[in-house]
Coordinates of C-alpha atoms and ligand atoms in Angstrom, one line a residue:
X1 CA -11.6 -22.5 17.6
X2 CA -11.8 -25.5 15.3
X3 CA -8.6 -24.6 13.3
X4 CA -10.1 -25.7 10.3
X5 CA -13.4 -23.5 10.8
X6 CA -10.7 -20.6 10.9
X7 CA -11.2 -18.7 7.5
X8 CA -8.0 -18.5 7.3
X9 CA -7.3 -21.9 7.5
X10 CA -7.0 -22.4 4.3
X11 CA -4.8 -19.6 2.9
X12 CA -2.6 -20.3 5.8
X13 CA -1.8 -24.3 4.5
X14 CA -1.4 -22.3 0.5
X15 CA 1.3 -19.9 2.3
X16 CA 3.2 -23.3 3.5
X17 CA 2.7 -25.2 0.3
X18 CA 4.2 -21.9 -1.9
X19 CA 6.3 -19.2 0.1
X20 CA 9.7 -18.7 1.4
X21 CA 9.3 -16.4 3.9
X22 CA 12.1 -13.3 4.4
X23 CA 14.2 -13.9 7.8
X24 CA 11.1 -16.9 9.1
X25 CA 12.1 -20.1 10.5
X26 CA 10.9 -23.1 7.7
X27 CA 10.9 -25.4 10.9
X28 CA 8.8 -22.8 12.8
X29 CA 6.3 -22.0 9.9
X30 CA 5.7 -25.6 8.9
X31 CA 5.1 -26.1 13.2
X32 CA 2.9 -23.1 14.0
X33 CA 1.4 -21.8 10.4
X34 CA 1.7 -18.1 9.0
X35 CA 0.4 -15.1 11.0
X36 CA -1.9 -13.8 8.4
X37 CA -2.4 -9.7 8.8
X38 CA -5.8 -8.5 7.4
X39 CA -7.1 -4.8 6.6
X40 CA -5.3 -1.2 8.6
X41 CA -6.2 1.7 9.2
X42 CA -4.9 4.6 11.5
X43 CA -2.5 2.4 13.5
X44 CA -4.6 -0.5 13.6
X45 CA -4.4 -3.2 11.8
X46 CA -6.3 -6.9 11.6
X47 CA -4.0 -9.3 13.7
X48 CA -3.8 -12.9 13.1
X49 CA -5.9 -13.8 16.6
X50 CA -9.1 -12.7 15.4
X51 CA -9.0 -8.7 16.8
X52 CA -7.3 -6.0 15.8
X53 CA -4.6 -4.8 16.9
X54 CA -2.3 -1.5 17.3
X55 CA 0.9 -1.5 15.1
X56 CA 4.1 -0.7 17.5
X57 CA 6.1 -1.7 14.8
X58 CA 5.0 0.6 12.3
X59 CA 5.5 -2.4 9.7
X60 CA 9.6 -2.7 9.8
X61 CA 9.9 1.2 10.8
X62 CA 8.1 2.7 7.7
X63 CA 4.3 3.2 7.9
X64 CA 5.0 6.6 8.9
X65 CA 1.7 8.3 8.2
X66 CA -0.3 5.6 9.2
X67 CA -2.6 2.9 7.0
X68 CA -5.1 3.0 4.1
X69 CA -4.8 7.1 3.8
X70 CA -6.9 8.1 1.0
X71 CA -4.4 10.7 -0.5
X72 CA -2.4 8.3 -1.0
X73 CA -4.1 5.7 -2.8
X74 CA -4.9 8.5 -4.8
X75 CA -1.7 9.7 -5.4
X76 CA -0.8 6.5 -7.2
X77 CA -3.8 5.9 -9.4
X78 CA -3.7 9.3 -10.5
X79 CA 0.5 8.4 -11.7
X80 CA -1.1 5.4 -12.8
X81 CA -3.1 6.7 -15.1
X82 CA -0.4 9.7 -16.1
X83 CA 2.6 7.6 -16.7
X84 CA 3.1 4.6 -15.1
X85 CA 6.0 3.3 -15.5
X86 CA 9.2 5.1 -17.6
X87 CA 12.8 4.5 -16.2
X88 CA 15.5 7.4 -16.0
X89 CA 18.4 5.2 -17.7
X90 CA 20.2 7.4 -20.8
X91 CA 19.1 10.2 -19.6
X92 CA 15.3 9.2 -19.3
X93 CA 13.7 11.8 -17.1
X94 CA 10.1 11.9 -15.5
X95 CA 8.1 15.1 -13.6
X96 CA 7.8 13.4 -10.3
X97 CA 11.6 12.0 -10.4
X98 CA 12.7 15.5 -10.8
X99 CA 10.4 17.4 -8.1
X100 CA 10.9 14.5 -5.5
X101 CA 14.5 14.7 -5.7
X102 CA 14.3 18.3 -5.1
X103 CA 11.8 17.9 -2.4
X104 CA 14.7 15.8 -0.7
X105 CA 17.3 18.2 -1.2
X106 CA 15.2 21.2 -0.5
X107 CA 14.7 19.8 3.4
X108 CA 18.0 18.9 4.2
X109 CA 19.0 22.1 2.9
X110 CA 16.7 23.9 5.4
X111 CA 18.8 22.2 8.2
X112 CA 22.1 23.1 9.5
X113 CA 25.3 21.7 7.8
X114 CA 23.4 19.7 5.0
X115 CA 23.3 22.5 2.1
X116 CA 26.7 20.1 0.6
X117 CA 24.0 17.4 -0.1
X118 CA 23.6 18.1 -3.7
X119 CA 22.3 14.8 -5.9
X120 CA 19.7 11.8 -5.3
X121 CA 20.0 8.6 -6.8
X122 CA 16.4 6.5 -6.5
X123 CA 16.2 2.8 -5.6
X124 CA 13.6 0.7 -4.1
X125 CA 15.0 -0.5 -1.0
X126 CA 17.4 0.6 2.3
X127 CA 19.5 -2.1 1.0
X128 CA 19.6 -1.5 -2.5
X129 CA 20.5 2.4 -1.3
X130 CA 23.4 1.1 0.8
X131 CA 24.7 -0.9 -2.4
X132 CA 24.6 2.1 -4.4
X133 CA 27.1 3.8 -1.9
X134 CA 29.0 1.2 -1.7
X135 CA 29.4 1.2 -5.1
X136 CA 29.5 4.8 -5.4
X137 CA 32.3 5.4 -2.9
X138 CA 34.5 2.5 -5.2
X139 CA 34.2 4.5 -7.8
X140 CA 34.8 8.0 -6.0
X141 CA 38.1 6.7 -4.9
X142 CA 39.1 4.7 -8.0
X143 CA 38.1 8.2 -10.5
X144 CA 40.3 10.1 -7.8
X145 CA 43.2 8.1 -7.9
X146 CA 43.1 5.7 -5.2
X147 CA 42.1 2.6 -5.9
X148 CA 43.6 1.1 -3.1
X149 CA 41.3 2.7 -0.6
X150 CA 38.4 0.0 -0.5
X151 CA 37.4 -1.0 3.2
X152 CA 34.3 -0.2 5.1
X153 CA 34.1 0.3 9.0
X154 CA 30.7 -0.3 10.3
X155 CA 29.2 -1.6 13.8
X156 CA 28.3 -4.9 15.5
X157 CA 24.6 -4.9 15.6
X158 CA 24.5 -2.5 12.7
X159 CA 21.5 -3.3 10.5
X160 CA 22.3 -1.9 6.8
X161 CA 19.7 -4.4 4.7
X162 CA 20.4 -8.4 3.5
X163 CA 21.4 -8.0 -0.5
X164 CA 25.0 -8.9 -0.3
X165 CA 27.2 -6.1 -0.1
X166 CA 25.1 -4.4 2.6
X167 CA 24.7 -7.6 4.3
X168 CA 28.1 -7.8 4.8
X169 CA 27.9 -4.3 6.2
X170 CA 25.5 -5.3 8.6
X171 CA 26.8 -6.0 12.2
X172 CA 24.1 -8.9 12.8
X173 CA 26.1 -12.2 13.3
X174 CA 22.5 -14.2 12.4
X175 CA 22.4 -12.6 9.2
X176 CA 25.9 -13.7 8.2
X177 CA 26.0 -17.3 9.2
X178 CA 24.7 -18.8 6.4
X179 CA 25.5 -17.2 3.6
X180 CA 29.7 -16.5 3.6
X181 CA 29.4 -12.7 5.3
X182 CA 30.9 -10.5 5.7
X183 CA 33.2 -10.2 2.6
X184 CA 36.4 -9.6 2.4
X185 CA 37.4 -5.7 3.8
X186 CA 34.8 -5.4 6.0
X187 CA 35.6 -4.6 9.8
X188 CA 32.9 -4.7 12.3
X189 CA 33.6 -2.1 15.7
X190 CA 32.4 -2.0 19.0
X191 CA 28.4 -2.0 19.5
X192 CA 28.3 1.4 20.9
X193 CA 25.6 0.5 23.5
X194 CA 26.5 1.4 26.8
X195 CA 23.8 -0.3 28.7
X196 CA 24.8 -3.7 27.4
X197 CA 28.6 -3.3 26.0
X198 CA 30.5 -1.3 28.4
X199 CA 32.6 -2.9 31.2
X200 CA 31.5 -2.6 34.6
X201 CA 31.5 0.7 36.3
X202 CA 32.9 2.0 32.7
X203 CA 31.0 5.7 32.6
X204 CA 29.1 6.7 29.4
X205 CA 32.3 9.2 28.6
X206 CA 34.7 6.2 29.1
X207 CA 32.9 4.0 27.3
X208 CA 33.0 6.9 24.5
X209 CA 36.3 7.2 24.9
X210 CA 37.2 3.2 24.5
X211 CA 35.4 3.6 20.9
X212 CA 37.2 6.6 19.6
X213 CA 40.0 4.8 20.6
X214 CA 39.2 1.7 19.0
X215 CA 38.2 3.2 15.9
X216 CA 41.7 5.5 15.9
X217 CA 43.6 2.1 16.4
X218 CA 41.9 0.7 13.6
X219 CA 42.5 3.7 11.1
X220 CA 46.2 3.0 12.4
X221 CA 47.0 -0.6 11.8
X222 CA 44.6 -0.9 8.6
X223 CA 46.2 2.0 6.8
X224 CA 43.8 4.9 6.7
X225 CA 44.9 4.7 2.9
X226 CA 43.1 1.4 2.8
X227 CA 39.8 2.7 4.1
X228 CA 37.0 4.2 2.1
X229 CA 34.2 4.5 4.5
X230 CA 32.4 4.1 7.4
X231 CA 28.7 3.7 7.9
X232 CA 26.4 3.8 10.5
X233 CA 23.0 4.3 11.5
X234 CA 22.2 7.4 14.0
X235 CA 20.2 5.4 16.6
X236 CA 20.7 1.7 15.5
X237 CA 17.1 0.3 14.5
X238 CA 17.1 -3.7 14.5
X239 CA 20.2 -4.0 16.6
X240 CA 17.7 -2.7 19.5
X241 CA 17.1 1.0 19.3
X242 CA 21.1 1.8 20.6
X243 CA 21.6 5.3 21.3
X244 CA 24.9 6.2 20.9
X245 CA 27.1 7.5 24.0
X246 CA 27.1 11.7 23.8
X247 CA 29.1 13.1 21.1
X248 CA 30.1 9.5 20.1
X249 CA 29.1 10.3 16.4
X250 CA 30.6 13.9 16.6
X251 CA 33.8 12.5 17.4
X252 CA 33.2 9.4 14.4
X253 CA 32.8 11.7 11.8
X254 CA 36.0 14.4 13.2
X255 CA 38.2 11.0 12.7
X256 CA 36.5 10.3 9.8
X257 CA 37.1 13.7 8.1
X258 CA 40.7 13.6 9.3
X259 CA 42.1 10.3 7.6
X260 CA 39.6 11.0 4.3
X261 CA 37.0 8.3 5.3
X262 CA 34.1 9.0 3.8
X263 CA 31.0 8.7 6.4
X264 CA 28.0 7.3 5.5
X265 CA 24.8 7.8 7.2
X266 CA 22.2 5.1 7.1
X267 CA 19.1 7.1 7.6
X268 CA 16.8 4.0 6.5
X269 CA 14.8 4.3 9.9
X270 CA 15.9 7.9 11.0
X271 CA 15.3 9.7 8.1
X272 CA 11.6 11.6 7.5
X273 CA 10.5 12.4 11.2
X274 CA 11.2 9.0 13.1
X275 CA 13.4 10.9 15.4
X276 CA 11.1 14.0 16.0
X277 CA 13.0 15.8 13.4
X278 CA 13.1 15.4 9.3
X279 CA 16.5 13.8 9.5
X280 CA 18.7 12.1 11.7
X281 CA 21.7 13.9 10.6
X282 CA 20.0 17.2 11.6
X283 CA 19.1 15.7 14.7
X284 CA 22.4 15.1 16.1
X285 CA 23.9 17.9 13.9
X286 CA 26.0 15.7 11.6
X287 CA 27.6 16.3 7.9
X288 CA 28.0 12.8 6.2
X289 CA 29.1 12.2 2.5
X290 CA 26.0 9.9 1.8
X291 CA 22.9 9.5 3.3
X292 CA 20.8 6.6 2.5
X293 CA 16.9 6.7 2.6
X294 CA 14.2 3.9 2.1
X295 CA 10.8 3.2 4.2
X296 CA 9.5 7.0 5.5
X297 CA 9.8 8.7 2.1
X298 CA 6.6 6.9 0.7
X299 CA 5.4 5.6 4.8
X300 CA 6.3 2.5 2.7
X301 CA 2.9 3.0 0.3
X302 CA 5.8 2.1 -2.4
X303 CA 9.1 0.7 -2.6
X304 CA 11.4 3.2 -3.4
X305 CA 14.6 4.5 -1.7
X306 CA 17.2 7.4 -2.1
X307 CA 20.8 7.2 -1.9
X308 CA 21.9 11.7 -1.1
X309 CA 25.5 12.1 -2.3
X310 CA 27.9 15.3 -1.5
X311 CA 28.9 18.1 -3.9
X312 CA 32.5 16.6 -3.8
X313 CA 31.3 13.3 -5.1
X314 CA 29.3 14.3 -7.4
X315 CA 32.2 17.0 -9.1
X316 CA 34.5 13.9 -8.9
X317 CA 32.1 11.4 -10.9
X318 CA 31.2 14.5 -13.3
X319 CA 34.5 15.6 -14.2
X320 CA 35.6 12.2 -14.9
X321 CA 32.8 11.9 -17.0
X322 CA 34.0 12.5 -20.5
X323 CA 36.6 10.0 -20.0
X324 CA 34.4 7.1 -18.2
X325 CA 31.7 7.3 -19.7
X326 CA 28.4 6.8 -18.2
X327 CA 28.0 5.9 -14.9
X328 CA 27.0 2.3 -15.1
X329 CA 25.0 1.8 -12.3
X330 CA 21.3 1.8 -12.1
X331 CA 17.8 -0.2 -11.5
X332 CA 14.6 -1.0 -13.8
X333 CA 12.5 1.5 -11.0
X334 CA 15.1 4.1 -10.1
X335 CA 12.9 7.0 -10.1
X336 CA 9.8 4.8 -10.9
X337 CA 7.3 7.8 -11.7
X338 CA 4.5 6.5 -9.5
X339 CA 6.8 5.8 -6.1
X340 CA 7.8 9.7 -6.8
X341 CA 4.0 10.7 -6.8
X342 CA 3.2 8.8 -3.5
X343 CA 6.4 10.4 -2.2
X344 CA 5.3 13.2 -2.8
X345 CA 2.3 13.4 -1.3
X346 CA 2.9 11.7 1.2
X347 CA 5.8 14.5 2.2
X348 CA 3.0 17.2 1.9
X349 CA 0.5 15.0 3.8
X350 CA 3.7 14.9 6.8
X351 CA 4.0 18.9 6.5
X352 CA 0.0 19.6 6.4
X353 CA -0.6 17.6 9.3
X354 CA 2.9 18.7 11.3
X355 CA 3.7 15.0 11.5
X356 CA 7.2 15.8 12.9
X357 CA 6.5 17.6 15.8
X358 CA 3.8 15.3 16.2
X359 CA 6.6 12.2 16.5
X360 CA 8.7 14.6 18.9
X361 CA 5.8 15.4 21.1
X362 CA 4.4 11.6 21.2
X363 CA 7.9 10.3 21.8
X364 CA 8.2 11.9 25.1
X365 CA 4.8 10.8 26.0
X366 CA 5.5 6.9 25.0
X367 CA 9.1 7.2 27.2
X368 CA 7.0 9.0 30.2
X369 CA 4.3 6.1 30.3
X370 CA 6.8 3.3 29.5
X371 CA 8.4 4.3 32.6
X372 CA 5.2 4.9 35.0
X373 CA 3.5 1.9 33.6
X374 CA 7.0 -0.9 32.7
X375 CA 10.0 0.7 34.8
X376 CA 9.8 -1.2 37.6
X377 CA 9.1 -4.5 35.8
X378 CA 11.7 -7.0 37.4
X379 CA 12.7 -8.5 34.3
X380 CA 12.9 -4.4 32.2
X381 CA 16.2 -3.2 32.0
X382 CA 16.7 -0.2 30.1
X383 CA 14.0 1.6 28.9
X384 CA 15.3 4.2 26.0
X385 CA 14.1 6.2 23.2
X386 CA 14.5 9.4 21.0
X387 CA 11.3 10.4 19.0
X388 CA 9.3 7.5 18.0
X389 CA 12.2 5.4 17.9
X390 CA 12.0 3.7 21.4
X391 CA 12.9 0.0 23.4
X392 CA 12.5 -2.2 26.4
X393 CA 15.4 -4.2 26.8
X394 CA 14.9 -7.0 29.4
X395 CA 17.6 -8.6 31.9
X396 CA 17.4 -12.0 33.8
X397 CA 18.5 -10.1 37.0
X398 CA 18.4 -6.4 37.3
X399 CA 20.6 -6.3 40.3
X400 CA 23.3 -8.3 39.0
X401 CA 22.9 -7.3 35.6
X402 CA 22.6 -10.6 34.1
X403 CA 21.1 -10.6 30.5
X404 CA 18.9 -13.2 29.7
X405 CA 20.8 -15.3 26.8
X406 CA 19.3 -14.7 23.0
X407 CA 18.5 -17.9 21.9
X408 CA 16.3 -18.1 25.0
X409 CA 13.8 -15.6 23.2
X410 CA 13.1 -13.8 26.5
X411 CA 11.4 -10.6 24.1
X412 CA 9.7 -13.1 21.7
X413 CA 8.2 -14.7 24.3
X414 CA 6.7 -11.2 25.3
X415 CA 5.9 -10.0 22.0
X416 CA 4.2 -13.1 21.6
X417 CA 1.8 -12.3 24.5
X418 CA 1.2 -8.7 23.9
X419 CA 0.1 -9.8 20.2
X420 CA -2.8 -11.8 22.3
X421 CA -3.4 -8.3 24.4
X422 CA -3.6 -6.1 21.4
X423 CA -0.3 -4.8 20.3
X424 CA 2.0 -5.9 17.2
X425 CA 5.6 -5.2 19.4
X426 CA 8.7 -6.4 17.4
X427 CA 11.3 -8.8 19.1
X428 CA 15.7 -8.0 17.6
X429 CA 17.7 -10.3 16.5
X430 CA 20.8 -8.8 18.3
X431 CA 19.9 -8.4 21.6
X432 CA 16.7 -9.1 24.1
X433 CA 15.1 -5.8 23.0
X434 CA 11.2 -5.1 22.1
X435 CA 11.1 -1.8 19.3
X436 CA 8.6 0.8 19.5
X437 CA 8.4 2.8 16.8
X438 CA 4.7 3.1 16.1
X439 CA 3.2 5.2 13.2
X440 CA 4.4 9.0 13.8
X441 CA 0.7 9.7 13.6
X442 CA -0.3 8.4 16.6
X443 CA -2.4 10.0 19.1
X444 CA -1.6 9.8 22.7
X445 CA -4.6 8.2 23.5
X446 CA -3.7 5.0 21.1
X447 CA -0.5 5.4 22.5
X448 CA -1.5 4.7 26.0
X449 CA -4.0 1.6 24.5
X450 CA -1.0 0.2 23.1
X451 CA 1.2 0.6 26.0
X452 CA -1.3 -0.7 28.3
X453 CA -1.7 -3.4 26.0
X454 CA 2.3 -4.2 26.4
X455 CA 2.3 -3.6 29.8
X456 CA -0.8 -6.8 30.0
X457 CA 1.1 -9.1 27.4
X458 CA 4.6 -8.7 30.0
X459 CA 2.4 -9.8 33.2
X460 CA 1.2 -12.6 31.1
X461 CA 4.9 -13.3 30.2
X462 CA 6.8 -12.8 33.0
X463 CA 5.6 -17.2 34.8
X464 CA 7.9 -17.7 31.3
X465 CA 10.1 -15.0 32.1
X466 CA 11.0 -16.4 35.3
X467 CA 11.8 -20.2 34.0
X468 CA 14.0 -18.7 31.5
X469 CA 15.5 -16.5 34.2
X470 CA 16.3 -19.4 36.1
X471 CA 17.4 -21.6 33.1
Ligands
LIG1 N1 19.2 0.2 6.7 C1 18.5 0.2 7.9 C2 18.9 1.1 9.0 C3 17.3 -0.5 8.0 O1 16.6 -0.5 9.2 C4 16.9 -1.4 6.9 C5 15.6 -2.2 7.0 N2 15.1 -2.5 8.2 C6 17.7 -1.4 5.8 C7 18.8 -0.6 5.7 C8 17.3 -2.3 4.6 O2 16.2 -1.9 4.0 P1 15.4 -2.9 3.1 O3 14.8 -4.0 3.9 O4 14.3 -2.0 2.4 O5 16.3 -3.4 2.1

């Protein structure tokens, strides 16, 4: 088409002329234009070519009940017109705060080893949520006495958000580059992905057992004095859907626990259903200190996030509380009044329509087909999911198990053709991985579009595939 027939012509040259883009390339942009998205619905949504297409990205990991449902936009008129805005500082208090923060505790109390869980402090993002524990856990150790325990442990490829201190946290060497990160007292461990990190021949238990060790070794020779936490996602999201080795976070936390490190579980991705269960943490049958929460809790209809702290915590902060004073900590929309409401809703609109098992049940479907219909793809190494958390990681060679090298873009180049077949697929910045993590109310028959959709944008990749192979 004429480009400048296209209607979106010229919204696309306004976009250039006024917006800095999150995590875009200005060179790229200013080359190639904007991708401008258009109505969704369902899973579908408007794609930039003209058609629509099926979301496999969910968004970033947060539509979680799908597009444009009604209860929803309902949900936040109707706190619209009741109150629509009031902020909780000084002891400020709103209805759907209260009951939202209770809806959060209530379902981690119904699982296994979560009833310690007991306060929620709201944000508006996953990292804004990860600050707040960072912060929080400062203070924790600073009220009881030890100031001097101030480090954090977290992963390469970890992905914990892009404000400062949780950029830092972040394990992404892309996301640090430019801007001075990590700061000071951060240490980064072992990627725990097997497929890709573990030395050849190295079993899954081994290559376990090198972690622990790692992370034991660096408890020794930091000072386990010196550390306050360690956080980590339960299935890393953006560093390429890495399931951890079995038992691998089991035997985290047991270290953890041991030297007082306080674990913090970044459920930003994991957390309402993406897994096939309510929480990560339940999932794999974990008891963190802190468990942070963005995207699902509103399927991103708002901005709002949750930062879950323990009983312990919580007595600490409280009984220093006469003496402190207030805790001094807080946002202009912690417990904005309509996020709540939408949360709300859209947490009754998950349980009314059994969204959860609905994610479990689709999960194993996407794996089975992505492994009927993609397995023996020359160029797909490791296919791998949990839930509707799931990846395609692609090799240069599978018999020598040479990886194609990242700034090659290998995935983009795929993603790139399956956005011209009909699916939105998501290339990481870590390694060469395509995400799956579609809406969690998808239906098997838009699964199967979408993944026959993939499987027709990799054929039309793989004459690319093969230069870069070869490169
Ligand atoms: N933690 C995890 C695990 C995430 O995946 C993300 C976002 N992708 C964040 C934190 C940061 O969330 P936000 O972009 O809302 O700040």
């Amino acid at each position: 088409m004429d480009q400048q027939a296209n209607p979106n012509y010229a919204l696309a040259e306004l976009d250039k002329q006024t917006m800095l883009h999150p995590v875009t390339s200005i060179a790229a942009l200013e080359a190639d234009g904007p991708q401008m998205f258009g109505k969704a619905s369902g899973v579908r949504i408007a794609g930039p070519l003209g058609h629509d297409v099926i979301d496999f990205g969910a968004g970033l990991w947060c539509v979680n009940v799908g597009y444009g449902r009604q209860e929803l936009a309902d949900a936040a008129a109707s706190a619209m017109r009741d109150l629509s805005y009031y902020h909780l500082f000084g002891g400020a208090s709103n209805e759907p705060a209260v009951r939202l923060a209770d809806e959060i505790l209530t379902l981690f109390h119904e699982q296994a080893g979560a009833g310690h869980l007991s306060k929620v402090f709201f944000g508006t993002s996953g990292s804004d949520a990860n600050d707040t524990a960072y912060k929080l856990v400062r203070y924790y150790n600073n009220l009881r006495g030890k100031p001097e325990k101030k480090k954090f442990l977290a992963r390469a490829g970890a992905y914990h958000g892009l404000t400062y201190a949780a950029g830092g946290l972040t394990g992404i060497p892309a996301y640090h580059k430019a801007f001075d990160l990590p700061q000071e007292g951060v240490h980064h461990l072992t990627c725990p992905h097997h497929f890709r990190f573990a030395d050849a021949g190295e079993t899954e238990d081994n290559f376990c057992d090198r972690l622990i060790a790692e992370l034991e070794r660096t408890i020794e020779h930091e000072g386990a004095e010196t550390i306050a936490a360690m956080i980590a996602e339960p299935i890393m999201g953006t560093g390429g859907v890495l399931i951890p080795p079995r038992r691998y976070l089991e035997r985290v936390q047991a270290l953890l626990r041991k030297n007082d490190i306080l674990f913090i579980a970044d459920e930003v991705i994991t957390g309402f259903g993406r897994l096939g269960s309510w929480f990560g943490t339940g999932h794999y049958g974990l008891r963190p200190d802190i468990v942070t929460l963005a995207k699902g809790v509103t399927s991103a209809y708002f901005p709002l996030s949750a930062t879950v702290i323990s009983e312990d915590i919580f007595e600490t902060l409280r009984d220093a509380s006469a003496e402190h004073g207030p805790v001094m900590h807080g946002f202009t929309y912690s417990g904005h009044p309509v996020g709540c409401s939408v949360a709300l809703e859209n947490l009754a609109l998950m349980k009314r329509e059994n969204i959860v098992a609905n994610a479990a049940e689709m999960g194993d479907h996407l794996l089975r087909r992505l492994r009927e219909k993609a397995g023996d793809h020359p160029f797909v190494g490791d296919i791998r999911g949990e839930g509707l958390m799931a990846a395609v990681e692609f090799v240069a060679d599978k018999a020598e198990r040479r990886f194609f090298r990242l700034p090659q873009g290998a995935h983009r180049v795929v993603a790139r053709h399956c956005l011209q077949q009909g699916v939105a697929m998501r290339p990481l910045p870590f390694i060469e991985v395509v995400s799956f993590s579609p809406p969690l109310s998808i239906n098997p028959a838009e699964i199967d579009e979408g993944v026959d959709a993939f499987v027709r944008g990799l054929e039309a990749a793989t004459p690319e595939l093969v230069k870069l192979a070869a490169d």
